[in-house]
Amino acid sequence: MPDGWIVSRFGGDEFVILCPATEDPGPAVAALSEVLRATFRIDGLDLRVGGSTGIARARPGMSGVDLIREADTAMYRAKEDGRGGWAEFDDQMQAMVVERLGIEAELRGAVARGELVLHYQPLVNLRTGRTTGVEALVRWQHPTRGLLSPAAFLSVAEDTDLIFEIGAWVAAEAARRTAAWRAAGSPSRVSINVSAAELLRTDVVDTVARAIAEAEADPGDLMVEVTESAVLTDIEATVLQLEGLRALGVGVALDDFGTGFSSLSHLRQLPADELKIDRTFVAGLGLDPVCDAIVTSVITLAHAVGLEVVAEGIETEEQRSHLAGLGCDLGQGYLLGRPVADPQRLSAVTPR
Ligand code: C2E
Ligand code: MG
Ligand code: MG
């Protein structure tokens, strides 16, 4: 770094570089990326790291905290755009920050005001056509903006403590629903989604156990879906949580399989019952030979380690019959049934 610039370590793998506002950080950032791209040879292994850079410029009246927050926002944008790049904080990012703060403010209390709802989508046995369970998907009935899908608010919830309140509500509501269906004589397994933040920072086992007890639900009627990226963040801690859930009698599914950096060897370690093939692979079936190969081998592999396989996002009859032919156990998707709001009776979710 040029003279007069300050380089500091800010967190585990985060560094802050402070430079005079009169200087152009561009060349230094380029040089830095170059250095980080190098391969390090350690104990005979070629290791590569990398770095993403966010740039923010101080404006009059801005505090150091504000400046670092803007650089951090820009850094996350750089990460999203692909590893090793850089981004500068701009008006568009400013607008996004303001929008997210707005969502956060409105989402706070949404659970207490009863604004969240669950929609339920069937999981269908591809051999028999029978519905074997449903997945609960959260929606936000926003007072002015209408019904919002998780994409519109979950990432804000996950970046704040709001996800914990939402997660607890989802578990409680799903447990009440499945208990009511069982009481009405048509029991069904309900799967709920749990985010990485919940797995890493709360006692999910406790939350789910409380939901089951309060609703007097059958633990076997609940299933928890976790994504592989959530699992891989801290595999040992997650394995403990998943084992705890299974000890309750609750099932575990690995969601969106194939989208993270799946290490197939982890499959052996993970206490799970079900593996859900991400819909991007299903979409490519019959069109892209690579998707065909991935789906075929994931089904074989999952069966080899004793997991039931679900294909997500089935939209066409070709996809359904192709997957059935490959021996895929269950399917989910618009072709088989869309998510349904407030189904008092299970038959509302399973029209066929
Ligand atoms: P997911 O768990 O993989 O859920 C499947 C998503 O695919 C749902 O989107 C569903 O509506 C959609 N889908 C189902 N069939 C089809 C199809 O045939 N074609 C297409 N294009 N899409 C289909 P949704 O409801 O928008 O949820 C998105 C994601 O948000 C979920 O992905 C899940 O990761 C997360 N999510 C949903 N509800 C919750 C929740 O209660 N808690 C947490 N932590 N995450 C949730
Ligand atoms: Mg899911
Ligand atoms: Mg999924």
Coordinates of C-alpha atoms and ligand atoms in Angstrom, one line a residue:
M1 CA 0.0 0.0 0.0
P2 CA 1.2 3.5 -0.7
D3 CA 2.7 5.6 2.1
G4 CA 0.1 7.1 4.5
W5 CA -2.5 4.4 3.8
I6 CA -3.6 2.5 6.9
V7 CA -4.1 -1.3 6.7
S8 CA -5.9 -3.0 9.5
R9 CA -7.3 -6.4 10.3
F10 CA -11.0 -5.9 11.1
G11 CA -12.3 -9.4 11.6
G12 CA -11.4 -13.0 11.0
D13 CA -10.8 -12.6 7.3
E14 CA -11.8 -9.0 6.9
F15 CA -9.4 -6.1 6.4
V16 CA -10.0 -2.4 6.2
I17 CA -7.7 -0.1 4.2
L18 CA -8.0 3.6 4.8
C19 CA -6.7 6.0 2.1
P20 CA -6.9 9.8 1.6
A21 CA -10.0 10.8 -0.3
T22 CA -7.9 12.6 -2.9
E23 CA -6.3 9.4 -4.1
D24 CA -7.7 6.9 -6.6
P25 CA -8.0 3.5 -4.8
G26 CA -8.3 1.7 -8.2
P27 CA -4.6 0.7 -8.8
A28 CA -4.1 -0.5 -5.2
V29 CA -7.3 -2.6 -5.4
A30 CA -6.1 -4.2 -8.7
A31 CA -2.7 -4.9 -7.2
L32 CA -4.2 -6.4 -4.1
S33 CA -6.5 -8.7 -6.1
E34 CA -3.4 -9.8 -8.1
V35 CA -1.5 -10.7 -4.9
L36 CA -4.5 -12.6 -3.5
R37 CA -4.9 -14.6 -6.7
A38 CA -1.5 -16.3 -6.2
T39 CA -1.3 -19.9 -5.2
F40 CA 0.3 -20.7 -1.8
R41 CA 2.1 -23.9 -1.5
I42 CA 1.7 -25.2 2.1
D43 CA 2.7 -28.7 3.2
G44 CA 2.8 -29.9 -0.4
L45 CA -0.7 -28.6 -1.1
D46 CA -1.5 -25.8 -3.6
L47 CA -3.9 -23.6 -1.7
R48 CA -5.7 -20.6 -3.2
V49 CA -7.5 -17.8 -1.3
G50 CA -9.0 -14.8 -2.9
G51 CA -10.6 -11.5 -1.8
S52 CA -13.4 -9.3 -2.7
T53 CA -13.2 -5.5 -2.2
G54 CA -15.8 -2.9 -1.4
I55 CA -15.0 0.7 -1.8
A56 CA -16.8 3.6 -0.1
R57 CA -16.0 7.3 -0.2
A58 CA -16.4 9.6 2.9
R59 CA -18.8 12.4 2.5
P60 CA -19.1 15.4 4.8
G61 CA -20.9 14.6 8.1
M62 CA -20.3 10.8 7.7
S63 CA -19.0 8.8 10.7
G64 CA -16.4 6.2 10.5
V65 CA -19.0 3.6 11.3
D66 CA -21.1 4.8 8.3
L67 CA -18.1 4.6 6.0
I68 CA -17.2 1.1 7.0
R69 CA -20.9 0.0 6.7
E70 CA -21.0 1.3 3.1
A71 CA -17.7 -0.4 2.2
D72 CA -19.1 -3.6 3.7
T73 CA -22.3 -3.3 1.6
A74 CA -20.2 -2.8 -1.5
M75 CA -18.0 -5.7 -0.6
Y76 CA -21.0 -8.0 -0.4
R77 CA -22.1 -6.8 -3.8
A78 CA -18.6 -7.6 -5.1
K79 CA -18.9 -11.1 -3.6
E80 CA -22.3 -11.6 -5.3
D81 CA -20.9 -10.6 -8.6
G82 CA -18.3 -13.3 -8.4
R83 CA -15.2 -14.0 -6.3
G84 CA -12.2 -11.8 -6.6
G85 CA -13.8 -8.6 -7.8
W86 CA -14.5 -5.2 -6.4
A87 CA -17.4 -2.8 -6.2
E88 CA -17.9 0.8 -5.2
F89 CA -20.8 1.9 -3.0
D90 CA -23.2 3.9 -5.2
D91 CA -26.7 5.4 -5.1
Q92 CA -28.3 2.2 -6.1
M93 CA -26.8 0.4 -3.1
Q94 CA -27.9 3.3 -1.0
A95 CA -31.4 2.8 -2.2
M96 CA -31.2 -0.9 -1.5
V97 CA -30.0 -0.3 2.1
V98 CA -32.9 2.1 2.7
E99 CA -35.3 -0.4 1.2
R100 CA -34.0 -3.2 3.4
L101 CA -34.2 -1.0 6.5
G102 CA -37.8 -0.3 5.6
I103 CA -38.6 -4.0 5.2
E104 CA -36.9 -4.7 8.5
A105 CA -39.0 -2.0 10.3
E106 CA -42.3 -3.4 8.8
L107 CA -41.3 -7.0 9.4
R108 CA -40.7 -6.3 13.1
G109 CA -44.0 -7.2 14.7
A110 CA -45.4 -8.9 11.6
V111 CA -45.6 -12.2 13.5
A112 CA -47.4 -10.6 16.4
R113 CA -49.8 -8.8 14.0
G114 CA -50.6 -12.2 12.4
E115 CA -49.3 -11.1 9.0
L116 CA -47.4 -14.3 8.2
V117 CA -49.1 -17.2 6.5
L118 CA -48.0 -20.7 5.4
H119 CA -48.9 -22.1 2.0
Y120 CA -48.6 -25.9 1.5
Q121 CA -47.3 -27.7 -1.6
P122 CA -47.7 -31.5 -2.0
L123 CA -44.8 -34.0 -2.3
V124 CA -46.0 -36.8 -4.6
N125 CA -44.8 -40.4 -4.9
L126 CA -43.8 -40.7 -8.6
R127 CA -44.6 -44.4 -8.8
T128 CA -48.1 -44.3 -7.3
G129 CA -49.1 -40.6 -7.8
R130 CA -50.1 -40.5 -4.1
T131 CA -49.3 -37.4 -2.0
T132 CA -46.9 -38.4 0.8
G133 CA -46.6 -35.0 2.5
V134 CA -46.6 -31.3 2.1
E135 CA -44.0 -28.5 2.3
A136 CA -44.9 -25.4 4.3
L137 CA -43.7 -22.2 2.6
V138 CA -43.9 -18.9 4.4
R139 CA -45.6 -15.8 2.9
W140 CA -46.1 -12.3 4.2
Q141 CA -49.5 -10.7 3.9
H142 CA -48.2 -7.2 3.8
P143 CA -50.8 -4.5 4.7
T144 CA -50.2 -2.5 1.5
R145 CA -48.0 -4.5 -0.8
G146 CA -50.1 -7.6 -0.9
L147 CA -48.8 -11.2 -0.5
L148 CA -45.0 -11.3 -0.5
S149 CA -42.9 -14.4 -1.3
P150 CA -39.9 -15.3 0.8
A151 CA -37.5 -13.8 -1.8
A152 CA -38.9 -10.3 -0.8
F153 CA -38.2 -10.5 2.9
L154 CA -36.4 -13.6 4.1
S155 CA -32.8 -12.3 3.4
V156 CA -33.6 -9.2 5.5
A157 CA -35.0 -11.5 8.3
E158 CA -31.8 -13.7 8.0
D159 CA -29.5 -10.6 8.4
T160 CA -31.3 -9.6 11.6
D161 CA -32.7 -11.4 14.6
L162 CA -36.1 -11.5 12.9
I163 CA -35.5 -14.9 11.4
F164 CA -35.6 -16.5 14.9
E165 CA -39.1 -15.2 15.6
I166 CA -40.3 -16.2 12.1
G167 CA -38.7 -19.6 12.4
A168 CA -40.4 -20.3 15.7
W169 CA -43.7 -19.2 14.3
V170 CA -43.4 -21.4 11.2
A171 CA -42.5 -24.4 13.4
A172 CA -45.5 -23.7 15.7
E173 CA -47.9 -23.1 12.9
A174 CA -46.8 -26.2 10.9
A175 CA -47.1 -28.3 14.1
R176 CA -50.7 -27.0 14.7
R177 CA -51.6 -27.7 11.1
T178 CA -50.4 -31.2 11.1
A179 CA -52.0 -32.0 14.5
A180 CA -55.3 -30.7 13.2
W181 CA -55.1 -32.8 10.1
R182 CA -54.3 -35.9 12.2
A183 CA -57.2 -35.1 14.5
A184 CA -59.5 -34.8 11.5
G185 CA -58.4 -38.3 10.4
S186 CA -56.1 -37.4 7.5
P187 CA -52.5 -37.2 8.9
S188 CA -49.8 -35.8 6.7
R189 CA -46.2 -35.1 7.1
V190 CA -45.4 -31.3 7.0
S191 CA -41.9 -30.2 6.0
I192 CA -40.6 -26.8 7.2
N193 CA -37.6 -24.9 6.1
V194 CA -34.9 -23.8 8.5
S195 CA -32.2 -21.2 7.5
A196 CA -28.5 -21.4 8.2
A197 CA -28.8 -18.6 10.8
E198 CA -31.3 -20.6 12.8
L199 CA -29.1 -23.7 12.7
L200 CA -26.0 -21.9 13.7
R201 CA -27.3 -19.4 16.3
T202 CA -30.4 -21.0 18.0
D203 CA -31.4 -24.3 19.4
V204 CA -33.6 -25.5 16.6
V205 CA -34.2 -28.8 18.4
D206 CA -35.7 -26.8 21.3
T207 CA -37.8 -24.7 19.1
V208 CA -39.2 -27.7 17.2
A209 CA -39.7 -29.7 20.4
R210 CA -41.7 -26.8 21.9
A211 CA -43.8 -26.5 18.8
I212 CA -44.6 -30.2 18.8
A213 CA -45.5 -30.2 22.5
E214 CA -47.7 -27.1 22.4
A215 CA -49.6 -28.4 19.4
E216 CA -49.7 -32.0 20.7
A217 CA -48.4 -33.1 17.3
D218 CA -46.9 -36.4 16.3
P219 CA -43.1 -35.8 15.8
G220 CA -43.1 -38.2 12.9
D221 CA -45.5 -35.8 11.1
L222 CA -42.8 -33.1 10.9
M223 CA -39.8 -32.8 8.8
V224 CA -37.1 -30.1 8.7
E225 CA -35.4 -29.0 5.5
V226 CA -31.9 -27.6 5.6
T227 CA -29.8 -26.5 2.7
E228 CA -26.4 -28.0 2.1
S229 CA -24.7 -24.6 2.3
A230 CA -26.3 -24.1 5.8
V231 CA -24.9 -27.5 6.8
L232 CA -21.4 -26.9 5.5
T233 CA -21.0 -23.6 7.3
D234 CA -20.3 -25.5 10.5
I235 CA -20.7 -29.2 9.8
E236 CA -20.0 -30.5 13.3
A237 CA -22.5 -28.1 15.0
T238 CA -25.1 -28.8 12.4
V239 CA -24.7 -32.6 12.6
L240 CA -25.5 -32.3 16.4
Q241 CA -28.6 -30.3 15.7
L242 CA -29.8 -32.7 13.0
E243 CA -29.2 -35.7 15.3
G244 CA -31.2 -33.9 18.0
L245 CA -34.1 -33.4 15.6
R246 CA -34.0 -37.1 14.6
A247 CA -33.9 -38.1 18.3
L248 CA -37.2 -36.2 18.6
G249 CA -38.6 -38.4 15.8
V250 CA -38.6 -35.5 13.3
G251 CA -37.3 -36.2 9.8
V252 CA -34.5 -34.3 8.1
A253 CA -34.2 -33.3 4.4
L254 CA -31.3 -31.8 2.5
D255 CA -32.8 -29.0 0.4
D256 CA -31.7 -27.6 -2.9
F257 CA -29.1 -30.3 -3.3
G258 CA -26.4 -29.6 -5.9
T259 CA -26.5 -25.8 -5.7
G260 CA -23.8 -25.5 -3.0
F261 CA -20.4 -26.9 -3.2
S262 CA -21.6 -30.3 -2.2
S263 CA -19.0 -32.5 -1.0
L264 CA -20.5 -35.9 -1.7
S265 CA -18.5 -37.5 1.1
H266 CA -20.4 -35.3 3.6
L267 CA -23.5 -37.3 2.7
R268 CA -22.3 -40.2 4.7
Q269 CA -21.8 -38.0 7.8
L270 CA -25.2 -36.3 7.6
P271 CA -28.1 -37.7 9.6
A272 CA -30.8 -37.2 7.0
D273 CA -33.8 -39.0 5.6
E274 CA -34.4 -37.2 2.4
L275 CA -32.5 -35.4 -0.4
K276 CA -34.1 -32.8 -2.6
I277 CA -32.6 -32.3 -6.0
D278 CA -32.6 -28.6 -6.8
R279 CA -35.0 -27.5 -9.5
T280 CA -32.3 -26.0 -11.7
F281 CA -31.2 -29.6 -12.5
V282 CA -34.8 -30.8 -13.1
A283 CA -35.3 -27.9 -15.5
G284 CA -32.4 -29.1 -17.6
L285 CA -33.5 -32.7 -17.8
G286 CA -33.7 -33.9 -21.4
L287 CA -32.2 -30.6 -22.6
D288 CA -28.7 -30.6 -21.0
P289 CA -26.8 -33.9 -20.9
V290 CA -24.9 -32.6 -17.8
C291 CA -28.2 -32.2 -15.9
D292 CA -29.2 -35.7 -16.9
A293 CA -25.9 -37.0 -15.7
I294 CA -26.1 -35.1 -12.4
V295 CA -29.7 -36.1 -11.6
T296 CA -29.0 -39.8 -12.5
S297 CA -25.9 -40.0 -10.3
V298 CA -27.4 -38.0 -7.4
I299 CA -30.4 -40.5 -7.3
T300 CA -28.0 -43.5 -7.4
L301 CA -25.8 -42.0 -4.7
A302 CA -28.7 -41.0 -2.4
H303 CA -30.2 -44.4 -2.7
A304 CA -26.8 -46.0 -1.9
V305 CA -26.6 -44.1 1.4
G306 CA -30.2 -44.8 2.2
L307 CA -31.8 -41.5 1.4
E308 CA -35.2 -41.0 -0.2
V309 CA -34.9 -38.6 -3.2
V310 CA -37.3 -35.8 -4.1
A311 CA -37.1 -33.9 -7.3
E312 CA -38.1 -30.2 -6.9
G313 CA -39.7 -27.9 -9.5
I314 CA -41.4 -30.5 -11.8
E315 CA -43.3 -28.5 -14.3
T316 CA -43.8 -30.8 -17.3
E317 CA -45.0 -34.3 -17.9
E318 CA -41.7 -35.1 -19.6
Q319 CA -39.8 -34.2 -16.5
R320 CA -42.1 -36.3 -14.3
S321 CA -41.9 -39.4 -16.5
H322 CA -38.1 -39.0 -17.0
L323 CA -37.6 -38.8 -13.2
A324 CA -39.9 -41.7 -12.5
G325 CA -37.9 -43.7 -15.0
L326 CA -34.7 -42.8 -13.2
G327 CA -36.2 -44.2 -10.0
C328 CA -36.6 -40.9 -8.2
D329 CA -39.0 -41.5 -5.3
L330 CA -40.9 -38.3 -4.9
G331 CA -41.6 -35.2 -6.8
Q332 CA -42.7 -31.6 -6.1
G333 CA -43.6 -28.9 -8.6
Y334 CA -46.3 -26.9 -10.3
L335 CA -47.3 -29.9 -12.5
L336 CA -48.1 -31.9 -9.4
G337 CA -49.6 -29.1 -7.3
R338 CA -49.0 -25.5 -6.5
P339 CA -48.6 -24.1 -3.0
V340 CA -52.1 -23.7 -1.5
A341 CA -53.2 -21.1 1.1
D342 CA -54.8 -21.9 4.4
P343 CA -55.9 -25.5 3.7
Q344 CA -58.3 -26.4 6.4
R345 CA -58.6 -29.8 4.9
L346 CA -55.6 -31.8 3.5
S347 CA -57.6 -32.6 0.4
A348 CA -57.3 -28.9 -0.6
V349 CA -53.6 -29.4 -1.0
T350 CA -53.9 -32.8 -2.7
P351 CA -56.5 -32.4 -5.5
R352 CA -55.5 -35.6 -7.2
Ligands
C2E1 P1 -37.4 -24.3 -1.2 O1 -37.5 -24.8 0.2 O2 -36.5 -24.9 -2.2 O3 -39.0 -24.3 -1.7 C1 -39.3 -24.6 -3.0 C2 -39.6 -23.3 -3.8 O4 -39.9 -23.6 -5.2 C3 -40.9 -22.5 -3.3 O5 -40.7 -21.1 -3.5 C4 -41.9 -23.1 -4.3 O6 -43.1 -22.2 -4.4 C5 -41.1 -23.1 -5.5 N1 -41.7 -24.1 -6.5 C6 -42.4 -25.2 -6.2 N2 -42.7 -25.9 -7.4 C7 -42.1 -25.1 -8.4 C8 -42.1 -25.3 -9.8 O7 -42.6 -26.2 -10.4 N3 -41.5 -24.3 -10.5 C9 -40.9 -23.3 -9.9 N4 -40.3 -22.3 -10.7 N5 -40.9 -23.1 -8.6 C10 -41.5 -24.0 -7.8 P2 -41.0 -20.1 -2.4 O8 -42.2 -20.4 -1.7 O9 -40.9 -18.7 -3.1 O10 -39.8 -20.2 -1.4 C11 -38.5 -19.9 -1.8 C12 -37.5 -20.4 -0.7 O11 -37.7 -19.6 0.5 C13 -37.7 -21.8 -0.3 O12 -37.1 -22.7 -1.2 C14 -37.0 -21.8 1.0 O13 -35.6 -22.0 0.9 C15 -37.3 -20.5 1.6 N6 -38.4 -20.6 2.5 C16 -39.7 -20.7 2.3 N7 -40.5 -20.8 3.4 C17 -39.5 -20.7 4.4 C18 -39.6 -20.7 5.9 O14 -40.7 -20.8 6.5 N8 -38.5 -20.6 6.6 C19 -37.3 -20.5 5.9 N9 -36.2 -20.3 6.7 N10 -37.1 -20.4 4.6 C20 -38.3 -20.6 3.9
MG2 MG -37.6 -26.4 1.1
MG3 MG -35.6 -26.5 -2.5

